[in-house]
PDB file of C-alpha atoms in Angstrom:
ATOM      1  CA  MET A   1       3.427 202.384  86.705  1.00  0.00           C
ATOM      2  CA  THR A   2       2.034 205.608  85.364  1.00  0.00           C
ATOM      3  CA  ARG A   3      -0.149 205.373  82.057  1.00  0.00           C
ATOM      4  CA  LEU A   4       0.494 208.184  79.771  1.00  0.00           C
ATOM      5  CA  ASP A   5      -2.652 210.131  78.743  1.00  0.00           C
ATOM      6  CA  ALA A   6      -3.921 209.994  75.241  1.00  0.00           C
ATOM      7  CA  ARG A   7      -2.541 213.182  73.752  1.00  0.00           C
ATOM      8  CA  LEU A   8       0.953 211.948  74.947  1.00  0.00           C
ATOM      9  CA  THR A   9       0.474 208.637  73.447  1.00  0.00           C
ATOM     10  CA  ASP A  10      -0.460 210.193  70.248  1.00  0.00           C
ATOM     11  CA  LEU A  11       2.508 212.426  70.099  1.00  0.00           C
ATOM     12  CA  LEU A  12       4.883 209.878  70.950  1.00  0.00           C
ATOM     13  CA  GLY A  13       3.479 207.113  68.528  1.00  0.00           C
ATOM     14  CA  PRO A  14       4.838 209.180  65.449  1.00  0.00           C
ATOM     15  CA  ILE A  15       8.178 209.657  67.094  1.00  0.00           C
ATOM     16  CA  ARG A  16       8.725 205.928  67.549  1.00  0.00           C
ATOM     17  CA  ASP A  17       7.223 205.019  64.029  1.00  0.00           C
ATOM     18  CA  ALA A  18       9.727 207.300  62.542  1.00  0.00           C
ATOM     19  CA  ALA A  19      12.570 205.525  64.377  1.00  0.00           C
ATOM     20  CA  VAL A  20      11.170 202.165  63.630  1.00  0.00           C
ATOM     21  CA  GLY A  21      10.328 202.852  60.069  1.00  0.00           C
ATOM     22  CA  GLY A  22      13.942 204.180  59.427  1.00  0.00           C
ATOM     23  CA  LEU A  23      15.281 200.933  61.151  1.00  0.00           C
ATOM     24  CA  LEU A  24      13.166 198.506  58.891  1.00  0.00           C
ATOM     25  CA  GLU A  25      14.064 200.489  55.568  1.00  0.00           C
ATOM     26  CA  ALA A  26      17.700 200.445  56.345  1.00  0.00           C
ATOM     27  CA  MET A  27      17.470 196.424  56.798  1.00  0.00           C
ATOM     28  CA  ALA A  28      15.450 195.990  53.862  1.00  0.00           C
ATOM     29  CA  ARG A  29      18.376 197.969  51.779  1.00  0.00           C
ATOM     30  CA  ARG A  30      20.974 195.932  53.391  1.00  0.00           C
ATOM     31  CA  LEU A  31      18.892 192.436  52.725  1.00  0.00           C
ATOM     32  CA  GLU A  32      18.316 193.698  49.054  1.00  0.00           C
ATOM     33  CA  GLY A  33      21.952 194.222  48.594  1.00  0.00           C
ATOM     34  CA  GLY A  34      22.507 190.668  49.607  1.00  0.00           C
ATOM     35  CA  ALA A  35      23.907 191.084  53.043  1.00  0.00           C
ATOM     36  CA  GLU A  36      22.963 188.735  56.065  1.00  0.00           C
ATOM     37  CA  VAL A  37      21.233 191.107  58.583  1.00  0.00           C
ATOM     38  CA  GLU A  38      20.548 190.391  62.245  1.00  0.00           C
ATOM     39  CA  ALA A  39      18.039 193.142  63.608  1.00  0.00           C
ATOM     40  CA  GLU A  40      19.134 194.807  67.123  1.00  0.00           C
ATOM     41  CA  PRO A  41      21.721 192.024  68.092  1.00  0.00           C
ATOM     42  CA  VAL A  42      22.954 192.024  71.761  1.00  0.00           C
ATOM     43  CA  LEU A  43      26.580 193.083  71.649  1.00  0.00           C
ATOM     44  CA  HIS A  44      29.576 190.982  72.903  1.00  0.00           C
ATOM     45  CA  ASP A  45      33.113 191.651  73.733  1.00  0.00           C
ATOM     46  CA  PRO A  46      35.822 189.867  71.580  1.00  0.00           C
ATOM     47  CA  SER A  47      35.957 186.802  73.804  1.00  0.00           C
ATOM     48  CA  GLY A  48      32.231 186.498  73.564  1.00  0.00           C
ATOM     49  CA  ARG A  49      30.885 187.645  76.949  1.00  0.00           C
ATOM     50  CA  LEU A  50      28.073 190.124  77.055  1.00  0.00           C
ATOM     51  CA  LEU A  51      29.243 193.685  76.682  1.00  0.00           C
ATOM     52  CA  ARG A  52      28.259 195.738  79.874  1.00  0.00           C
ATOM     53  CA  SER A  53      29.125 199.498  79.939  1.00  0.00           C
ATOM     54  CA  GLY A  54      28.492 202.484  82.249  1.00  0.00           C
ATOM     55  CA  PRO A  55      28.045 203.197  85.760  1.00  0.00           C
ATOM     56  CA  LEU A  56      24.898 200.840  86.015  1.00  0.00           C
ATOM     57  CA  ALA A  57      26.828 197.817  84.040  1.00  0.00           C
ATOM     58  CA  LEU A  58      24.159 197.706  81.399  1.00  0.00           C
ATOM     59  CA  PRO A  59      24.068 195.311  78.363  1.00  0.00           C
ATOM     60  CA  ARG A  60      23.711 197.059  74.728  1.00  0.00           C
ATOM     61  CA  ARG A  61      22.089 196.339  71.558  1.00  0.00           C
ATOM     62  CA  GLY A  62      23.175 197.353  68.141  1.00  0.00           C
ATOM     63  CA  ASP A  63      20.575 198.651  65.619  1.00  0.00           C
ATOM     64  CA  LEU A  64      21.706 195.959  62.715  1.00  0.00           C
ATOM     65  CA  ARG A  65      24.375 193.645  62.665  1.00  0.00           C
ATOM     66  CA  VAL A  66      25.160 193.460  58.708  1.00  0.00           C
ATOM     67  CA  VAL A  67      27.427 190.368  57.288  1.00  0.00           C
ATOM     68  CA  THR A  68      28.646 191.013  53.664  1.00  0.00           C
ATOM     69  CA  ALA A  69      31.666 189.077  51.852  1.00  0.00           C
ATOM     70  CA  ASN A  70      32.952 187.817  55.336  1.00  0.00           C
ATOM     71  CA  ARG A  71      32.971 191.405  56.910  1.00  0.00           C
ATOM     72  CA  ARG A  72      30.827 191.890  60.124  1.00  0.00           C
ATOM     73  CA  LEU A  73      29.731 195.337  61.211  1.00  0.00           C
ATOM     74  CA  ILE A  74      27.347 196.887  63.633  1.00  0.00           C
ATOM     75  CA  GLU A  75      25.288 199.837  62.114  1.00  0.00           C
ATOM     76  CA  ARG A  76      23.724 202.518  63.968  1.00  0.00           C
ATOM     77  CA  ILE A  77      20.711 204.095  62.307  1.00  0.00           C
ATOM     78  CA  GLU A  78      20.020 207.453  62.990  1.00  0.00           C
ATOM     79  CA  SER A  79      16.291 208.265  63.164  1.00  0.00           C
ATOM     80  CA  PRO A  80      14.707 211.479  61.524  1.00  0.00           C
ATOM     81  CA  PRO A  81      15.145 215.238  63.147  1.00  0.00           C
ATOM     82  CA  PRO A  82      12.480 215.332  65.929  1.00  0.00           C
ATOM     83  CA  LEU A  83       8.969 216.398  65.341  1.00  0.00           C
ATOM     84  CA  ASP A  84       8.422 219.807  66.466  1.00  0.00           C
ATOM     85  CA  PHE A  85       5.741 220.308  69.413  1.00  0.00           C
ATOM     86  CA  ALA A  86       5.494 222.772  72.409  1.00  0.00           C
ATOM     87  CA  PRO A  87       6.779 221.010  75.700  1.00  0.00           C
ATOM     88  CA  ILE A  88       4.112 219.002  77.599  1.00  0.00           C
ATOM     89  CA  THR A  89       4.312 218.853  81.495  1.00  0.00           C
ATOM     90  CA  LEU A  90       2.645 215.958  83.496  1.00  0.00           C
ATOM     91  CA  VAL A  91       2.335 215.758  87.123  1.00  0.00           C
ATOM     92  CA  ASP A  92       1.650 211.997  88.717  1.00  0.00           C
ATOM     93  CA  ALA A  93      -0.255 211.756  91.975  1.00  0.00           C
ATOM     94  CA  GLY A  94       2.761 211.701  94.045  1.00  0.00           C
ATOM     95  CA  GLY A  95       3.922 215.113  92.614  1.00  0.00           C
ATOM     96  CA  PHE A  96       6.593 213.825  90.024  1.00  0.00           C
ATOM     97  CA  VAL A  97       6.836 216.312  87.474  1.00  0.00           C
ATOM     98  CA  THR A  98       7.831 215.185  83.971  1.00  0.00           C
ATOM     99  CA  THR A  99       8.362 217.486  80.834  1.00  0.00           C
ATOM    100  CA  PHE A 100       8.475 216.458  77.183  1.00  0.00           C
ATOM    101  CA  ALA A 101      10.185 218.215  74.644  1.00  0.00           C
ATOM    102  CA  PRO A 102      10.951 217.523  71.199  1.00  0.00           C
ATOM    103  CA  PHE A 103      13.627 214.441  70.702  1.00  0.00           C
ATOM    104  CA  ARG A 104      14.311 211.644  68.489  1.00  0.00           C
ATOM    105  CA  TRP A 105      13.406 208.028  69.703  1.00  0.00           C
ATOM    106  CA  ASP A 106      17.129 206.919  69.349  1.00  0.00           C
ATOM    107  CA  ALA A 107      18.525 209.514  71.201  1.00  0.00           C
ATOM    108  CA  LEU A 108      16.409 210.799  74.384  1.00  0.00           C
ATOM    109  CA  ALA A 109      18.318 213.155  76.811  1.00  0.00           C
ATOM    110  CA  ILE A 110      16.988 212.838  80.278  1.00  0.00           C
ATOM    111  CA  ILE A 111      17.719 215.327  82.860  1.00  0.00           C
ATOM    112  CA  ILE A 112      16.668 214.833  86.620  1.00  0.00           C
ATOM    113  CA  ALA A 113      16.623 217.134  89.297  1.00  0.00           C
ATOM    114  CA  ALA A 114      17.871 214.942  92.156  1.00  0.00           C
ATOM    115  CA  GLY A 115      16.114 215.194  95.523  1.00  0.00           C
ATOM    116  CA  GLN A 116      19.355 213.715  97.172  1.00  0.00           C
ATOM    117  CA  PRO A 117      22.915 213.614  96.582  1.00  0.00           C
ATOM    118  CA  ARG A 118      22.964 210.059  94.785  1.00  0.00           C
ATOM    119  CA  PRO A 119      19.470 209.110  93.659  1.00  0.00           C
ATOM    120  CA  ASN A 120      18.593 205.299  93.920  1.00  0.00           C
ATOM    121  CA  TRP A 121      19.469 204.168  90.294  1.00  0.00           C
ATOM    122  CA  ALA A 122      18.092 200.439  91.324  1.00  0.00           C
ATOM    123  CA  PRO A 123      14.699 201.240  89.460  1.00  0.00           C
ATOM    124  CA  VAL A 124      15.954 202.731  86.245  1.00  0.00           C
ATOM    125  CA  ARG A 125      18.521 199.739  85.936  1.00  0.00           C
ATOM    126  CA  HIS A 126      15.350 197.006  86.544  1.00  0.00           C
ATOM    127  CA  TRP A 127      13.540 199.391  83.834  1.00  0.00           C
ATOM    128  CA  PHE A 128      16.054 199.032  81.344  1.00  0.00           C
ATOM    129  CA  LEU A 129      16.929 195.275  81.790  1.00  0.00           C
ATOM    130  CA  GLU A 130      13.132 194.561  81.703  1.00  0.00           C
ATOM    131  CA  TRP A 131      12.873 196.582  78.350  1.00  0.00           C
ATOM    132  CA  PHE A 132      15.930 195.193  77.195  1.00  0.00           C
ATOM    133  CA  GLN A 133      14.302 191.716  77.033  1.00  0.00           C
ATOM    134  CA  THR A 134      12.652 190.775  73.511  1.00  0.00           C
ATOM    135  CA  ARG A 135       9.199 191.378  72.897  1.00  0.00           C
ATOM    136  CA  TYR A 136       8.617 190.922  69.292  1.00  0.00           C
ATOM    137  CA  ALA A 137       5.487 192.552  68.257  1.00  0.00           C
ATOM    138  CA  ASP A 138       2.725 192.607  65.260  1.00  0.00           C
ATOM    139  CA  VAL A 139       3.620 196.097  64.372  1.00  0.00           C
ATOM    140  CA  ALA A 140       6.911 195.404  63.580  1.00  0.00           C
ATOM    141  CA  PRO A 141       7.516 191.508  63.652  1.00  0.00           C
ATOM    142  CA  ASP A 142      11.147 191.746  62.402  1.00  0.00           C
ATOM    143  CA  LEU A 143      12.084 193.714  65.175  1.00  0.00           C
ATOM    144  CA  ALA A 144      12.716 192.801  69.151  1.00  0.00           C
ATOM    145  CA  GLY A 145      10.632 195.550  70.756  1.00  0.00           C
ATOM    146  CA  THR A 146      13.349 196.820  73.148  1.00  0.00           C
ATOM    147  CA  VAL A 147      15.617 199.343  74.403  1.00  0.00           C
ATOM    148  CA  HIS A 148      18.860 199.628  72.869  1.00  0.00           C
ATOM    149  CA  THR A 149      21.502 201.614  75.265  1.00  0.00           C
ATOM    150  CA  LEU A 150      21.313 203.578  78.393  1.00  0.00           C
ATOM    151  CA  ASP A 151      24.736 205.819  78.601  1.00  0.00           C
ATOM    152  CA  GLY A 152      24.993 207.588  82.455  1.00  0.00           C
ATOM    153  CA  PRO A 153      24.131 208.533  84.648  1.00  0.00           C
ATOM    154  CA  GLU A 154      26.306 211.653  84.556  1.00  0.00           C
ATOM    155  CA  LYS A 155      26.152 214.222  87.333  1.00  0.00           C
ATOM    156  CA  SER A 156      26.141 218.160  86.288  1.00  0.00           C
ATOM    157  CA  GLY A 157      25.870 220.292  89.204  1.00  0.00           C
ATOM    158  CA  ALA A 158      22.600 219.545  91.009  1.00  0.00           C
ATOM    159  CA  GLN A 159      21.348 217.674  88.000  1.00  0.00           C
ATOM    160  CA  TRP A 160      21.900 214.328  86.338  1.00  0.00           C
ATOM    161  CA  ARG A 161      22.124 213.237  82.834  1.00  0.00           C
ATOM    162  CA  ILE A 162      20.935 209.846  80.827  1.00  0.00           C
ATOM    163  CA  MET A 163      21.067 209.287  77.089  1.00  0.00           C
ATOM    164  CA  LEU A 164      18.786 206.595  76.082  1.00  0.00           C
ATOM    165  CA  ASP A 165      18.242 204.946  72.919  1.00  0.00           C
ATOM    166  CA  LEU A 166      14.785 203.409  72.964  1.00  0.00           C
ATOM    167  CA  GLY A 167      15.347 201.266  69.722  1.00  0.00           C
ATOM    168  CA  SER A 168      12.130 199.515  68.852  1.00  0.00           C
ATOM    169  CA  ALA A 169      10.365 199.329  72.342  1.00  0.00           C
ATOM    170  CA  PRO A 170       7.017 200.450  72.240  1.00  0.00           C
ATOM    171  CA  VAL A 171       5.166 203.838  73.568  1.00  0.00           C
ATOM    172  CA  ASP A 172       4.311 201.889  76.656  1.00  0.00           C
ATOM    173  CA  CYS A 173       7.922 201.643  77.880  1.00  0.00           C
ATOM    174  CA  ILE A 174       7.789 205.608  78.404  1.00  0.00           C
ATOM    175  CA  SER A 175       4.808 205.291  81.342  1.00  0.00           C
ATOM    176  CA  ASP A 176       7.092 202.572  83.073  1.00  0.00           C
ATOM    177  CA  LEU A 177      10.173 205.095  82.539  1.00  0.00           C
ATOM    178  CA  ILE A 178       8.355 207.642  84.724  1.00  0.00           C
ATOM    179  CA  GLY A 179       7.540 205.534  87.203  1.00  0.00           C
ATOM    180  CA  ALA A 180      11.048 204.247  87.305  1.00  0.00           C
ATOM    181  CA  PHE A 181      12.566 207.985  87.659  1.00  0.00           C
ATOM    182  CA  ALA A 182      10.126 208.657  90.309  1.00  0.00           C
ATOM    183  CA  ALA A 183      11.345 205.893  92.306  1.00  0.00           C
ATOM    184  CA  THR A 184      14.986 207.115  92.360  1.00  0.00           C
ATOM    185  CA  GLY A 185      14.076 210.048  94.807  1.00  0.00           C
ATOM    186  CA  ALA A 186      14.151 212.465  92.232  1.00  0.00           C
ATOM    187  CA  GLY A 187      11.298 215.511  92.226  1.00  0.00           C
ATOM    188  CA  ARG A 188      11.283 216.107  88.202  1.00  0.00           C
ATOM    189  CA  MET A 189      12.656 214.804  84.897  1.00  0.00           C
ATOM    190  CA  HIS A 190      13.217 216.417  81.543  1.00  0.00           C
ATOM    191  CA  LEU A 191      12.926 214.266  78.447  1.00  0.00           C
ATOM    192  CA  GLY A 192      14.269 216.152  75.236  1.00  0.00           C
ATOM    193  CA  SER A 193      16.819 216.202  72.461  1.00  0.00           C
ATOM    194  CA  THR A 194      20.678 216.650  73.458  1.00  0.00           C
ATOM    195  CA  VAL A 195      20.465 220.335  72.263  1.00  0.00           C
ATOM    196  CA  ASP A 196      17.763 221.242  74.791  1.00  0.00           C
TER     197      ASP A 196
END
C-alpha cells in the first residue's frame, strides 16, 4: 500500500467532498419531498440476485434508491465539474508512475500502460471488493463510505481503460488503488476525467 503525500491528500479531499456533498444534498431534497430514500444501495437483478457486470464480474451500487407513491428508482447524482489543477506525477519506490489530472469523484477515468499483453486484474478486483464493503464514517454517517462501480477494463491499443465511480469512499482508497494497479504488472497509470 502506498501512502499519499500531504499535497495530494489536500487536493483530493475537496474533490471527494464536492461529490459527497452533492449526494447528501440530493438525499435531503428527496426526503423533504416525502420520499423514502436509501443511500448507496447494492443493485440486484429482477430476481433478487446480486447484479454483477463487466469482465471482472463486479457488483454495483447506485447513488440513491428513491421510493415515492409506489414508484422505485435508482438515481445517479452527478458531482460538480472537476477542480482545475496542474497534473501531478508520483513515482513509488518500485518505479510505478501515477499521474493525476482533474477528475470528478464519480467519474474517474483510469488509463494504464500495460507492461504485458494482459495485466493481472486480480489485485484491482480485490481492491474494488474491499472498498465496496460498507464503512460508515463520522464525516458522512448517512453514507456507506464505499466505491460504487468499476466499468472495464477495456483494451485500446497498448493501453487499458477503466471508469470508476468512487461513491463516498474516503481519500485513503486512492493509495490502495495505486498499489492495486502497480500489482497488475503495469508500469504507469493516469487518473483523470473522461475528456483527457
